[in-house]
Amino acid sequence: MFTLTSPSPQAAQARAAGFTASFAAGVSIPVGDTPQGIALTPGGARAYVANRGSNTVSVIDTATNTVTATIPTGAAPTFVAISPDGTRAYVTINADGLLSVIDTATNAIVADVAVAGASVVAASPDGTRVYVSGQPTNTVSVIDTATNTVTATVPVGDAPIGVAITPDGTRVYVACLASNAVSVIDTATNTTTDTIPVGILPILLTVAPDGAHVYVTNVGDSTVSVIDTAANTVTATIGVSAQPRLTTVSPDGKHAYVANAEPDTVSVIDTATNAVVENIDFGDGPTVIAFAPDGTHAYVTNSVAGTVGVLATTVIPDQGSIAGGATVTLTGHHLANATAVRFGTAQGVITANTDTSLTAITPAGSGAVPVTVTTAGGTGTLGQFYYRPVPVLTGISPAAAGPLAGSDQEIVITGRNLDGAIDVYFGPTRAVIQRVSDTQLTVRAAAAAAAGGVTVTVVTPGGHAEGLSYTYVDPPTVTGVSPTSGPTTGGTSVTITGTGLAATDQVTFNGTPAPFAVLSDTTVTATSPPSGTEGTFDVTVTGPGGNATGSFTYVSAPDI
C-alpha cells in the first residue's frame, strides 16, 4: 500500500532542472462513501468523483489534492463524464434513473434527464451528445446536450453497463454484462451494427487514445479482451487479477491500467505485447482510473476506503529483478537527448527517447532506488524503482484433489518475496490471484485438460519460482446403488459403486448427510438416514472432483 508522503528534495531538484513529473504518489484524498466514477476536466485542473454511497459528487482541486466542493445528488451517483469544453459534468444517478447535469462554474445541478437504470455515461468528442447505458432496459439513450433531452434510444445487448466512444465520434462501444458481448452503435444512424463476443460478464470498457483498440474488462473470468476496431474482433485476451473493474489506457497509449477490486492492485499491461508487466499494490477496492493529461499520474477511486488515490506513472514498471534487464518506460517532460539514466548509482541503457518519454534497460541492483535522468538541462529524479529478489515457494494448501473444471475454492500458496506477483500457473493454466502479500498468495484454479499432478509456477517482478505441485482429479461416477430400496426409518447398509470415489467427502440421501466409509476408489458404503416421505431420491457422492448421483427408494413399513 502507498502512504501519504511529502514532496522530496529530489522533486525540487527535478523542477529546478526543468523536469516535470508526478511526486504525488501516496496521496490519499478522502471523498464520500463508495466512490466509483471519476473524470478530470480538460487540462486536469479538477476531478469530479461520484460517491455512490453518500449521494454526492466530490470536486477535487488537483493542484492541492483537496476537496473544494461537495455536491448533493440523487440516489446512487455512479459514473461521471466531462464535456470537452469542461463546462458540464454529467453524472448517472443509478437508483433514481437520472442523468444529472452539473454546471462546473457553479457546481450546481442545472438539469436532470430521465434514463431508466442509468449506469455509465460518455460524452461525444464534439460535445453535442452524451450516451447513457440503461441496464434494466437493454438500451443506450442518446441525449442532446443543447436541450438536455433524449433524442434516441438504441437497443443493445442484455444488461448494458460500460460505454465508450471512439475519438472520431463515429462509434459507441457498449459492454453488455448478461450477453457476454460488446454492442457497437453507429452514431450516424443510432443503430447497433455489430455484436462482438468477449469474455464472461463484461462490465466496463475504454477506447485507446488512437481509437485502434477497445479494452473490455470481463469481471466473470478476470480477463481483459482487446478489440481491434478496424475489424471489430477480439485479437487478445489478457488475464488479470480478481474482480477487475475499469481498464484505462495511458495518454501515450503504451500501457493499459486495470483496477482489481479484490486484491487491491492495479495491473499494468504493455499494449504492444498485451502482457501484464506488473501488479501495483494500491488502495482498498480500486475501481475507476482517470489519467492526468500529461500521463505522469492517475487518480484512482478506492470504493471501500472512500478515498481517491494518486498513482505515479512516471516509472513503469517500477519494479524488477535484482539481476536487471527489465525494460522501463519513463514519462515526464524535457527528456529529449538524455545522456544518462541511472537506477540509484548504476547506469541503465537508453533504448529510445522523446521529449516526454524514455525507454531504458535496468542494470543490476537491490532495494528501492531513485531513477534519475540527465540531459543538457541537468539531472532530475522521475521516481523510484524497486528491485525484487527471486520468489521462493514453501507450501500450498490444499495441494491435491482439485476438480478438472476448476472451482471457487481458494488455494493458499506460501513462500517469500511474493509481493507484486504478476501471474500464477497450474501447469499451463493461469490461476486468478485473489489476494497477495510478501509471504502468501491466495488464488483460484482454472480448469485443466486432464487429471494428474501439475507444476505450480509463480511469476513476480523478481523472477519465477516452481517446486510445488497441485493435483487435479476426475469427477466421480456412480454406476450402482445396492440395495436400491429400504425403509423410511433408515438404517439400510448401502453399497455404492463407481469410479473416482477414493476422495469422497460426503454422501447424501435426498440432501441428508449419511454415515459412510470409503473402501476403494470404486466402492463406498453408506447407511441410509431416515426419510419423512416415501419415494425415489438422489444418492449423491461428493468429492473434490465434483458430484455424482444414483438413486434410492424409500418404502414405508406395512400398517393397518
Coordinates of C-alpha atoms in Angstrom, one line a residue:
M1 CA 0.0 0.0 0.0
F2 CA 1.1 3.6 -0.5
T3 CA 1.3 6.0 2.4
L4 CA 1.0 9.8 2.5
T5 CA 4.3 11.4 1.5
S6 CA 5.5 14.9 1.1
P7 CA 7.4 16.2 -1.9
S8 CA 11.0 15.0 -1.7
P9 CA 14.2 17.0 -2.1
Q10 CA 14.6 15.1 -5.4
A11 CA 11.3 16.6 -6.6
A12 CA 12.7 20.1 -6.0
Q13 CA 15.9 19.2 -7.8
A14 CA 13.9 17.9 -10.8
R15 CA 11.8 21.1 -11.0
A16 CA 15.0 23.2 -10.9
A17 CA 16.4 21.1 -13.8
G18 CA 13.4 21.7 -16.0
F19 CA 11.8 18.2 -15.5
T20 CA 8.1 17.8 -14.8
A21 CA 7.0 14.6 -13.1
S22 CA 4.5 13.4 -10.6
F23 CA 5.7 13.3 -7.0
A24 CA 2.2 13.0 -5.5
A25 CA 2.3 9.2 -5.3
G26 CA 1.0 8.1 -1.9
V27 CA -1.6 10.9 -1.6
S28 CA -5.0 9.6 -0.4
I29 CA -7.8 12.1 -0.7
P30 CA -10.9 11.5 1.4
V31 CA -14.1 11.8 -0.5
G32 CA -17.6 10.4 0.1
D33 CA -18.8 6.8 0.7
T34 CA -18.2 4.2 -2.0
P35 CA -16.6 6.4 -4.7
Q36 CA -16.9 4.9 -8.2
G37 CA -16.7 7.1 -11.3
I38 CA -14.1 9.8 -11.7
A39 CA -13.4 12.2 -14.5
L40 CA -11.0 15.1 -15.0
T41 CA -11.7 18.5 -16.6
P42 CA -9.7 19.3 -19.8
G43 CA -6.3 20.3 -18.6
G44 CA -6.7 18.2 -15.5
A45 CA -7.3 21.1 -13.0
R46 CA -10.2 19.4 -11.3
A47 CA -11.6 15.9 -10.8
Y48 CA -15.3 15.1 -10.3
V49 CA -16.0 11.9 -8.2
A50 CA -19.3 10.1 -8.0
N51 CA -19.8 8.9 -4.4
R52 CA -22.5 6.2 -4.7
G53 CA -22.8 5.5 -1.0
S54 CA -23.2 9.1 0.2
N55 CA -25.3 10.5 -2.8
T56 CA -22.7 13.3 -3.5
V57 CA -20.2 14.3 -6.1
S58 CA -16.8 15.5 -4.7
V59 CA -14.8 18.1 -6.6
I60 CA -11.0 17.8 -6.2
D61 CA -8.5 20.6 -6.9
T62 CA -5.7 18.6 -8.4
A63 CA -3.1 21.3 -7.7
T64 CA -3.6 20.8 -3.9
N65 CA -5.3 17.4 -3.9
T66 CA -8.1 18.6 -1.7
V67 CA -11.9 18.5 -2.0
T68 CA -13.1 22.0 -2.7
A69 CA -16.8 21.3 -3.2
T70 CA -19.3 18.6 -2.3
I71 CA -22.5 18.5 -4.5
P72 CA -25.6 16.7 -3.2
T73 CA -27.2 14.4 -5.8
G74 CA -30.0 11.9 -6.1
A75 CA -29.6 8.3 -5.0
A76 CA -26.5 6.3 -6.1
P77 CA -24.4 8.6 -8.3
T78 CA -22.3 6.1 -10.2
F79 CA -20.2 7.4 -13.2
V80 CA -19.1 10.8 -14.5
A81 CA -18.2 12.3 -17.9
I82 CA -17.0 15.8 -18.5
S83 CA -17.9 17.8 -21.6
P84 CA -15.0 18.5 -24.0
D85 CA -15.1 22.2 -23.1
G86 CA -15.2 21.5 -19.4
T87 CA -18.4 23.4 -18.7
R88 CA -20.5 20.4 -17.8
A89 CA -20.2 17.3 -15.7
Y90 CA -22.7 14.5 -16.5
V91 CA -23.4 12.1 -13.6
T92 CA -25.5 9.0 -13.8
I93 CA -27.9 8.7 -10.8
N94 CA -28.5 5.0 -10.9
A95 CA -31.2 4.4 -8.3
D96 CA -33.3 7.4 -9.4
G97 CA -32.9 6.7 -13.1
L98 CA -31.5 10.1 -13.9
L99 CA -28.6 11.8 -15.6
S100 CA -27.7 14.9 -13.7
V101 CA -26.1 17.8 -15.5
I102 CA -23.7 19.9 -13.3
D103 CA -22.5 23.4 -14.3
T104 CA -18.8 23.3 -13.4
A105 CA -18.6 27.0 -13.0
T106 CA -21.1 27.0 -10.1
N107 CA -21.0 23.3 -9.2
A108 CA -24.8 23.3 -9.3
I109 CA -27.1 20.7 -10.9
V110 CA -28.8 22.5 -13.8
A111 CA -30.8 19.7 -15.3
D112 CA -32.0 16.1 -14.7
V113 CA -32.7 13.8 -17.6
A114 CA -34.7 10.6 -17.1
V115 CA -32.8 7.5 -18.1
A116 CA -34.1 4.3 -16.5
G117 CA -31.3 2.5 -14.6
A118 CA -28.7 5.0 -15.8
S119 CA -25.3 3.3 -15.3
V120 CA -22.4 4.8 -17.3
V121 CA -22.2 8.0 -19.4
A122 CA -19.8 9.0 -22.1
A123 CA -19.6 12.4 -24.0
S124 CA -19.1 12.7 -27.7
P125 CA -15.8 14.4 -28.8
D126 CA -17.7 17.4 -30.2
G127 CA -19.7 17.8 -27.0
T128 CA -23.1 17.7 -28.7
R129 CA -24.3 14.4 -27.3
V130 CA -23.9 12.1 -24.4
Y131 CA -24.6 8.4 -24.3
V132 CA -26.0 6.7 -21.2
S133 CA -26.5 3.0 -20.7
G134 CA -29.7 1.8 -19.2
Q135 CA -29.1 -1.6 -17.6
P136 CA -32.7 -2.7 -17.0
T137 CA -34.0 -1.6 -20.4
N138 CA -31.2 -3.0 -22.5
T139 CA -30.8 0.3 -24.3
V140 CA -28.4 3.2 -24.6
S141 CA -30.0 6.7 -24.5
V142 CA -28.7 9.5 -26.7
I143 CA -29.0 12.9 -25.1
D144 CA -28.8 16.2 -26.9
T145 CA -26.6 18.4 -24.7
A146 CA -28.0 21.7 -26.0
T147 CA -31.6 20.8 -24.9
N148 CA -30.8 18.0 -22.3
T149 CA -33.4 15.8 -23.9
V150 CA -33.3 12.2 -25.0
T151 CA -33.3 12.2 -28.9
A152 CA -32.9 8.4 -29.5
T153 CA -33.0 5.1 -27.6
V154 CA -30.8 2.4 -29.1
P155 CA -31.5 -1.3 -28.3
V156 CA -28.2 -3.2 -27.4
G157 CA -27.4 -6.4 -25.7
D158 CA -28.6 -7.6 -22.3
A159 CA -27.6 -5.6 -19.2
P160 CA -25.5 -2.8 -20.8
I161 CA -23.1 -1.1 -18.4
G162 CA -19.8 0.3 -19.8
V163 CA -20.0 2.9 -22.6
A164 CA -17.1 4.4 -24.6
I165 CA -16.8 6.5 -27.8
T166 CA -14.2 6.4 -30.4
P167 CA -12.1 9.6 -30.8
D168 CA -13.7 10.4 -34.1
G169 CA -17.2 10.1 -32.6
T170 CA -18.4 7.6 -35.2
R171 CA -19.0 4.6 -32.9
V172 CA -20.0 3.8 -29.4
Y173 CA -18.9 0.5 -27.8
V174 CA -21.2 -0.9 -25.0
A175 CA -20.3 -3.7 -22.6
C176 CA -23.3 -5.9 -22.2
L177 CA -22.9 -7.9 -19.0
A178 CA -25.5 -10.6 -19.5
S179 CA -24.8 -11.1 -23.2
N180 CA -21.0 -11.7 -22.7
A181 CA -20.6 -9.4 -25.7
V182 CA -20.0 -5.8 -26.8
S183 CA -22.5 -4.0 -28.9
V184 CA -21.3 -1.4 -31.5
I185 CA -23.5 1.6 -32.2
D186 CA -23.2 3.7 -35.4
T187 CA -23.7 7.3 -34.2
A188 CA -24.8 8.5 -37.6
T189 CA -27.8 6.2 -37.6
N190 CA -28.1 5.4 -33.9
T191 CA -28.4 1.7 -34.6
T192 CA -26.5 -1.3 -33.4
T193 CA -24.4 -2.5 -36.3
D194 CA -22.2 -5.2 -34.7
T195 CA -22.1 -7.6 -31.7
I196 CA -18.6 -8.8 -30.6
P197 CA -18.4 -11.8 -28.2
V198 CA -15.9 -11.2 -25.4
G199 CA -15.2 -12.8 -22.0
I200 CA -17.6 -13.6 -19.2
L201 CA -19.6 -10.8 -17.7
P202 CA -18.0 -7.7 -19.5
I203 CA -18.6 -4.8 -17.2
L204 CA -16.6 -1.7 -18.4
L205 CA -14.5 -0.7 -21.3
T206 CA -12.4 2.1 -22.8
V207 CA -11.2 3.1 -26.2
A208 CA -7.4 3.7 -26.7
P209 CA -6.4 7.3 -27.5
D210 CA -5.7 6.5 -31.1
G211 CA -9.0 4.7 -31.5
A212 CA -7.4 1.5 -32.8
H213 CA -8.4 -0.8 -29.9
V214 CA -11.1 -1.2 -27.2
Y215 CA -10.2 -2.7 -23.9
V216 CA -13.0 -4.6 -22.2
T217 CA -12.9 -5.7 -18.6
N218 CA -14.6 -9.1 -18.0
V219 CA -15.3 -9.5 -14.3
G220 CA -16.6 -13.1 -14.6
D221 CA -13.3 -14.6 -15.8
S222 CA -10.9 -11.9 -14.6
T223 CA -9.7 -11.0 -18.1
V224 CA -9.3 -8.0 -20.5
S225 CA -10.5 -8.5 -24.1
V226 CA -8.7 -6.4 -26.7
I227 CA -10.9 -5.5 -29.7
D228 CA -9.4 -4.3 -33.0
T229 CA -11.8 -1.6 -34.0
A230 CA -10.9 -1.9 -37.7
A231 CA -12.3 -5.5 -37.8
N232 CA -14.4 -5.4 -34.6
T233 CA -12.9 -8.7 -33.5
V234 CA -11.1 -9.7 -30.3
T235 CA -7.4 -10.0 -31.0
A236 CA -6.1 -10.8 -27.5
T237 CA -7.4 -11.9 -24.1
I238 CA -5.2 -10.9 -21.1
G239 CA -5.5 -12.4 -17.7
V240 CA -5.6 -10.1 -14.7
S241 CA -6.5 -10.4 -11.0
A242 CA -9.8 -10.9 -9.3
Q243 CA -12.8 -8.6 -9.6
P244 CA -11.3 -6.2 -12.3
R245 CA -13.2 -3.0 -12.9
L246 CA -12.3 -0.3 -15.4
T247 CA -9.3 -0.6 -17.8
T248 CA -7.8 2.8 -18.7
V249 CA -5.2 3.5 -21.3
S250 CA -2.4 6.0 -20.7
P251 CA -2.4 9.1 -22.9
D252 CA 0.6 7.9 -24.9
G253 CA -1.2 4.6 -25.5
K254 CA 1.7 2.5 -24.3
H255 CA 0.1 1.0 -21.2
A256 CA -3.4 -0.1 -20.0
Y257 CA -4.1 0.1 -16.3
V258 CA -6.7 -2.3 -14.7
A259 CA -8.2 -1.6 -11.3
N260 CA -8.5 -5.0 -9.5
A261 CA -11.0 -4.6 -6.6
E262 CA -10.4 -7.8 -4.7
P263 CA -6.6 -8.0 -4.3
D264 CA -6.4 -4.2 -4.2
T265 CA -4.0 -3.9 -7.1
V266 CA -3.6 -2.2 -10.4
S267 CA -2.4 -4.4 -13.3
V268 CA -0.3 -2.6 -15.9
I269 CA -0.5 -4.0 -19.4
D270 CA 2.1 -3.3 -22.1
T271 CA -0.2 -2.6 -25.1
A272 CA 2.5 -3.6 -27.6
T273 CA 2.8 -7.1 -26.2
N274 CA -0.6 -7.5 -24.4
A275 CA 1.2 -8.8 -21.4
V276 CA 0.9 -7.7 -17.7
V277 CA 4.2 -6.2 -16.8
E278 CA 3.4 -5.5 -13.1
N279 CA 0.8 -5.5 -10.4
I280 CA 0.9 -2.4 -8.1
D281 CA -0.5 -2.7 -4.6
F282 CA -2.9 0.2 -4.4
G283 CA -5.8 1.4 -2.3
D284 CA -8.8 -0.5 -0.9
G285 CA -11.3 -1.5 -3.6
P286 CA -9.8 0.3 -6.6
T287 CA -12.5 0.8 -9.2
V288 CA -12.0 3.6 -11.8
I289 CA -8.8 5.2 -13.0
A290 CA -8.5 8.6 -14.7
F291 CA -5.3 9.9 -16.1
A292 CA -3.8 13.4 -15.9
P293 CA -3.4 14.8 -19.4
D294 CA 0.4 14.6 -19.3
G295 CA 0.3 10.9 -18.3
T296 CA 2.6 11.3 -15.3
H297 CA 0.0 10.3 -12.8
A298 CA -3.5 9.0 -12.5
Y299 CA -6.4 9.2 -10.0
V300 CA -7.9 6.0 -8.7
T301 CA -11.2 5.7 -6.8
N302 CA -11.0 3.3 -3.8
S303 CA -14.6 2.3 -3.3
V304 CA -14.1 0.5 0.1
A305 CA -11.8 3.1 1.6
G306 CA -13.8 6.1 0.5
T307 CA -10.8 7.8 -1.0
V308 CA -9.1 8.8 -4.3
G309 CA -5.5 7.8 -4.5
V310 CA -2.8 9.3 -6.7
L311 CA -0.8 6.8 -8.7
A312 CA 2.5 7.9 -10.1
T313 CA 3.1 6.6 -13.6
T314 CA 6.5 8.1 -14.3
V315 CA 8.3 4.8 -14.0
I316 CA 6.6 1.8 -15.5
P317 CA 7.2 -0.9 -14.4
D318 CA 8.6 0.5 -11.2
Q319 CA 9.9 -2.9 -10.0
G320 CA 12.0 -5.7 -11.5
S321 CA 14.7 -8.3 -10.9
I322 CA 17.8 -7.7 -8.9
A323 CA 19.7 -9.1 -11.9
G324 CA 18.5 -6.2 -14.1
G325 CA 17.3 -6.5 -17.6
A326 CA 13.8 -5.0 -17.2
T327 CA 12.5 -2.7 -19.9
V328 CA 11.2 0.5 -18.2
T329 CA 9.3 3.5 -19.6
L330 CA 9.9 6.9 -18.0
T331 CA 7.3 9.6 -18.5
G332 CA 7.8 13.3 -18.0
H333 CA 8.9 16.4 -19.8
H334 CA 12.1 17.7 -21.3
L335 CA 13.6 14.2 -21.7
A336 CA 14.9 14.6 -25.3
N337 CA 18.6 14.0 -25.9
A338 CA 19.0 12.4 -22.5
T339 CA 22.7 11.4 -21.9
A340 CA 22.2 9.1 -18.9
V341 CA 19.5 7.3 -16.9
R342 CA 20.5 5.9 -13.5
F343 CA 18.8 3.5 -11.1
G344 CA 20.4 4.5 -7.9
T345 CA 24.1 4.9 -8.9
A346 CA 24.1 2.3 -11.6
Q347 CA 23.6 3.4 -15.2
G348 CA 20.9 1.9 -17.4
V349 CA 20.9 1.6 -21.1
I350 CA 18.7 4.1 -23.1
T351 CA 17.0 2.4 -26.0
A352 CA 14.6 5.2 -27.1
N353 CA 13.5 8.6 -26.0
T354 CA 11.4 11.6 -26.9
D355 CA 10.7 14.9 -25.1
T356 CA 8.1 13.2 -22.9
S357 CA 9.1 9.5 -22.8
L358 CA 12.3 7.5 -22.4
T359 CA 12.8 3.7 -22.5
A360 CA 15.7 2.1 -20.7
I361 CA 17.0 -1.3 -19.6
T362 CA 17.7 -1.6 -15.9
P363 CA 21.1 -2.5 -14.5
A364 CA 21.5 -5.0 -11.7
G365 CA 20.7 -3.5 -8.2
S366 CA 18.9 -4.0 -4.9
G367 CA 16.4 -2.3 -2.7
A368 CA 14.5 0.9 -3.6
V369 CA 16.5 3.4 -5.6
P370 CA 15.8 6.8 -7.2
V371 CA 15.5 6.9 -11.0
T372 CA 17.3 9.9 -12.4
V373 CA 17.7 11.3 -16.0
T374 CA 20.5 13.5 -17.2
T375 CA 20.2 15.9 -20.1
A376 CA 22.0 19.2 -21.0
G377 CA 19.5 20.9 -18.7
G378 CA 20.6 19.0 -15.7
T379 CA 19.6 15.9 -13.7
G380 CA 16.2 15.2 -12.3
T381 CA 14.5 12.4 -10.4
L382 CA 11.4 10.9 -12.1
G383 CA 10.5 8.3 -9.4
Q384 CA 11.7 5.2 -7.7
F385 CA 12.5 1.7 -8.8
Y386 CA 12.1 -1.4 -6.6
Y387 CA 14.5 -4.3 -7.1
R388 CA 12.7 -7.6 -6.2
P389 CA 14.5 -10.7 -5.1
V390 CA 13.6 -14.1 -6.7
P391 CA 10.5 -15.6 -5.1
V392 CA 10.7 -18.8 -3.1
L393 CA 7.7 -21.2 -2.6
T394 CA 7.4 -23.2 0.6
G395 CA 3.9 -24.7 0.6
I396 CA 0.4 -25.0 -1.0
S397 CA -2.9 -25.8 0.7
P398 CA -4.8 -27.8 -0.4
A399 CA -2.2 -29.4 -2.6
A400 CA -4.4 -32.1 -4.2
A401 CA -7.8 -33.2 -5.4
G402 CA -8.9 -30.1 -7.4
P403 CA -11.7 -30.5 -9.9
L404 CA -10.9 -30.7 -13.6
A405 CA -13.4 -27.9 -14.2
G406 CA -11.7 -25.6 -11.8
S407 CA -13.6 -24.2 -8.8
D408 CA -14.1 -21.3 -6.5
Q409 CA -12.1 -23.0 -3.8
E410 CA -9.3 -20.7 -2.5
I411 CA -5.8 -22.2 -2.7
V412 CA -3.1 -20.7 -0.5
I413 CA 0.5 -20.6 -1.6
T414 CA 3.1 -19.7 0.9
G415 CA 6.7 -18.5 0.5
R416 CA 8.9 -15.4 0.4
N417 CA 9.2 -12.4 -1.9
L418 CA 5.7 -12.9 -3.4
D419 CA 4.6 -9.3 -3.2
G420 CA 3.8 -7.9 -6.6
A421 CA 3.0 -11.3 -8.1
I422 CA 2.0 -11.0 -11.7
D423 CA 0.8 -14.5 -12.6
V424 CA 0.3 -17.9 -11.1
Y425 CA 0.1 -21.0 -13.3
F426 CA -1.0 -24.5 -12.5
G427 CA 0.7 -26.4 -15.3
P428 CA -0.1 -24.3 -18.4
T429 CA -3.3 -22.9 -16.9
R430 CA -3.4 -19.5 -15.4
A431 CA -4.9 -19.2 -11.9
V432 CA -6.7 -16.0 -10.8
I433 CA -5.0 -14.1 -8.0
Q434 CA -7.4 -13.2 -5.2
R435 CA -5.1 -11.7 -2.5
V436 CA -1.3 -11.2 -2.2
S437 CA 1.3 -10.4 0.4
D438 CA 5.0 -10.9 0.6
T439 CA 4.6 -14.4 2.2
Q440 CA 1.2 -15.6 0.9
L441 CA -0.8 -15.8 -2.3
T442 CA -4.4 -16.8 -2.5
V443 CA -5.6 -18.0 -5.9
R444 CA -8.4 -19.9 -7.6
A445 CA -7.5 -22.6 -10.0
A446 CA -8.9 -22.7 -13.5
A447 CA -9.9 -25.8 -15.5
A448 CA -7.3 -28.4 -16.5
A449 CA -7.3 -30.7 -19.6
A450 CA -6.6 -33.9 -17.7
A451 CA -6.4 -35.4 -14.3
G452 CA -3.0 -35.6 -12.6
G453 CA -0.3 -33.5 -10.9
V454 CA 0.9 -30.2 -12.4
T455 CA 3.7 -27.8 -11.5
V456 CA 2.8 -24.6 -9.7
T457 CA 4.7 -21.6 -11.1
V458 CA 4.6 -18.1 -9.5
V459 CA 5.8 -15.1 -11.6
T460 CA 6.9 -11.9 -9.9
P461 CA 8.9 -8.9 -11.0
G462 CA 11.9 -10.6 -9.3
G463 CA 11.6 -13.8 -11.4
H464 CA 9.7 -17.0 -11.2
A465 CA 9.6 -19.9 -8.8
E466 CA 8.5 -23.5 -9.0
G467 CA 8.9 -26.6 -6.8
L468 CA 5.3 -27.1 -5.7
S469 CA 2.6 -29.3 -7.4
Y470 CA -1.1 -29.4 -7.5
T471 CA -3.2 -32.5 -8.4
Y472 CA -6.4 -32.4 -10.5
V473 CA -8.8 -35.3 -10.1
D474 CA -11.5 -36.7 -12.3
P475 CA -15.1 -36.2 -11.2
P476 CA -16.6 -39.3 -9.5
T477 CA -19.2 -41.5 -11.2
V478 CA -21.8 -43.7 -9.6
T479 CA -22.7 -46.9 -11.6
G480 CA -24.7 -48.7 -8.9
V481 CA -26.5 -48.5 -5.6
S482 CA -27.3 -51.8 -3.8
P483 CA -29.8 -52.4 -2.4
T484 CA -31.9 -49.9 -4.3
S485 CA -34.6 -49.5 -1.6
G486 CA -35.1 -49.6 2.1
P487 CA -37.5 -48.5 4.8
T488 CA -38.2 -44.8 5.6
T489 CA -36.9 -45.4 9.1
G490 CA -33.4 -45.6 7.6
G491 CA -30.6 -47.8 8.7
T492 CA -30.1 -49.7 5.4
S493 CA -26.5 -50.5 4.6
V494 CA -26.0 -49.4 1.0
T495 CA -23.0 -50.2 -1.3
I496 CA -22.3 -47.5 -3.9
T497 CA -20.0 -48.5 -6.8
G498 CA -18.4 -46.3 -9.4
T499 CA -15.1 -44.5 -10.2
G500 CA -13.2 -41.8 -8.5
L501 CA -14.7 -42.5 -5.1
A502 CA -11.5 -42.6 -3.1
A503 CA -11.6 -38.9 -2.2
T504 CA -15.3 -38.9 -1.3
D505 CA -16.1 -36.1 1.2
Q506 CA -19.8 -36.7 1.7
V507 CA -22.7 -39.0 0.8
T508 CA -26.3 -37.7 1.0
F509 CA -29.7 -39.3 0.5
N510 CA -32.1 -36.6 -0.8
G511 CA -29.8 -34.0 0.6
T512 CA -29.5 -35.5 4.1
P513 CA -25.9 -36.5 5.0
A514 CA -25.3 -40.2 5.7
P515 CA -22.6 -42.0 7.6
F516 CA -20.2 -43.5 5.0
A517 CA -16.9 -45.4 4.6
V518 CA -14.6 -45.4 1.6
L519 CA -13.5 -49.0 0.7
S520 CA -11.7 -48.3 -2.5
D521 CA -11.7 -45.9 -5.5
T522 CA -14.6 -47.9 -6.8
T523 CA -16.6 -48.7 -3.7
V524 CA -18.2 -46.7 -0.8
T525 CA -20.6 -47.9 1.8
A526 CA -23.2 -45.7 3.5
T527 CA -26.1 -46.1 5.9
S528 CA -29.4 -44.6 4.7
P529 CA -30.7 -41.8 7.1
P530 CA -34.4 -41.7 7.9
S531 CA -36.8 -40.1 5.4
G532 CA -40.1 -38.4 6.2
T533 CA -41.6 -39.5 2.9
E534 CA -41.7 -42.4 0.5
G535 CA -40.2 -42.1 -2.9
T536 CA -37.2 -42.4 -5.1
F537 CA -34.5 -39.8 -4.3
D538 CA -30.9 -39.0 -5.3
V539 CA -28.0 -40.6 -3.6
T540 CA -25.2 -38.0 -4.1
V541 CA -21.5 -38.7 -3.7
T542 CA -19.5 -35.5 -3.3
G543 CA -15.7 -35.3 -3.8
P544 CA -13.2 -32.6 -4.7
G545 CA -13.6 -33.5 -8.4
G546 CA -17.3 -32.9 -8.3
N547 CA -20.6 -34.7 -7.6
A548 CA -22.2 -38.0 -8.9
T549 CA -25.6 -39.3 -8.3
G550 CA -27.5 -42.6 -8.1
S551 CA -31.0 -43.3 -6.7
F552 CA -32.5 -45.0 -3.7
T553 CA -36.2 -45.7 -3.0
Y554 CA -37.7 -45.2 0.5
V555 CA -40.5 -47.6 1.3
S556 CA -42.9 -47.3 4.3
A557 CA -43.5 -50.3 6.5
P558 CA -46.9 -52.0 6.3
D559 CA -49.5 -50.9 8.7
I560 CA -53.2 -51.4 9.5

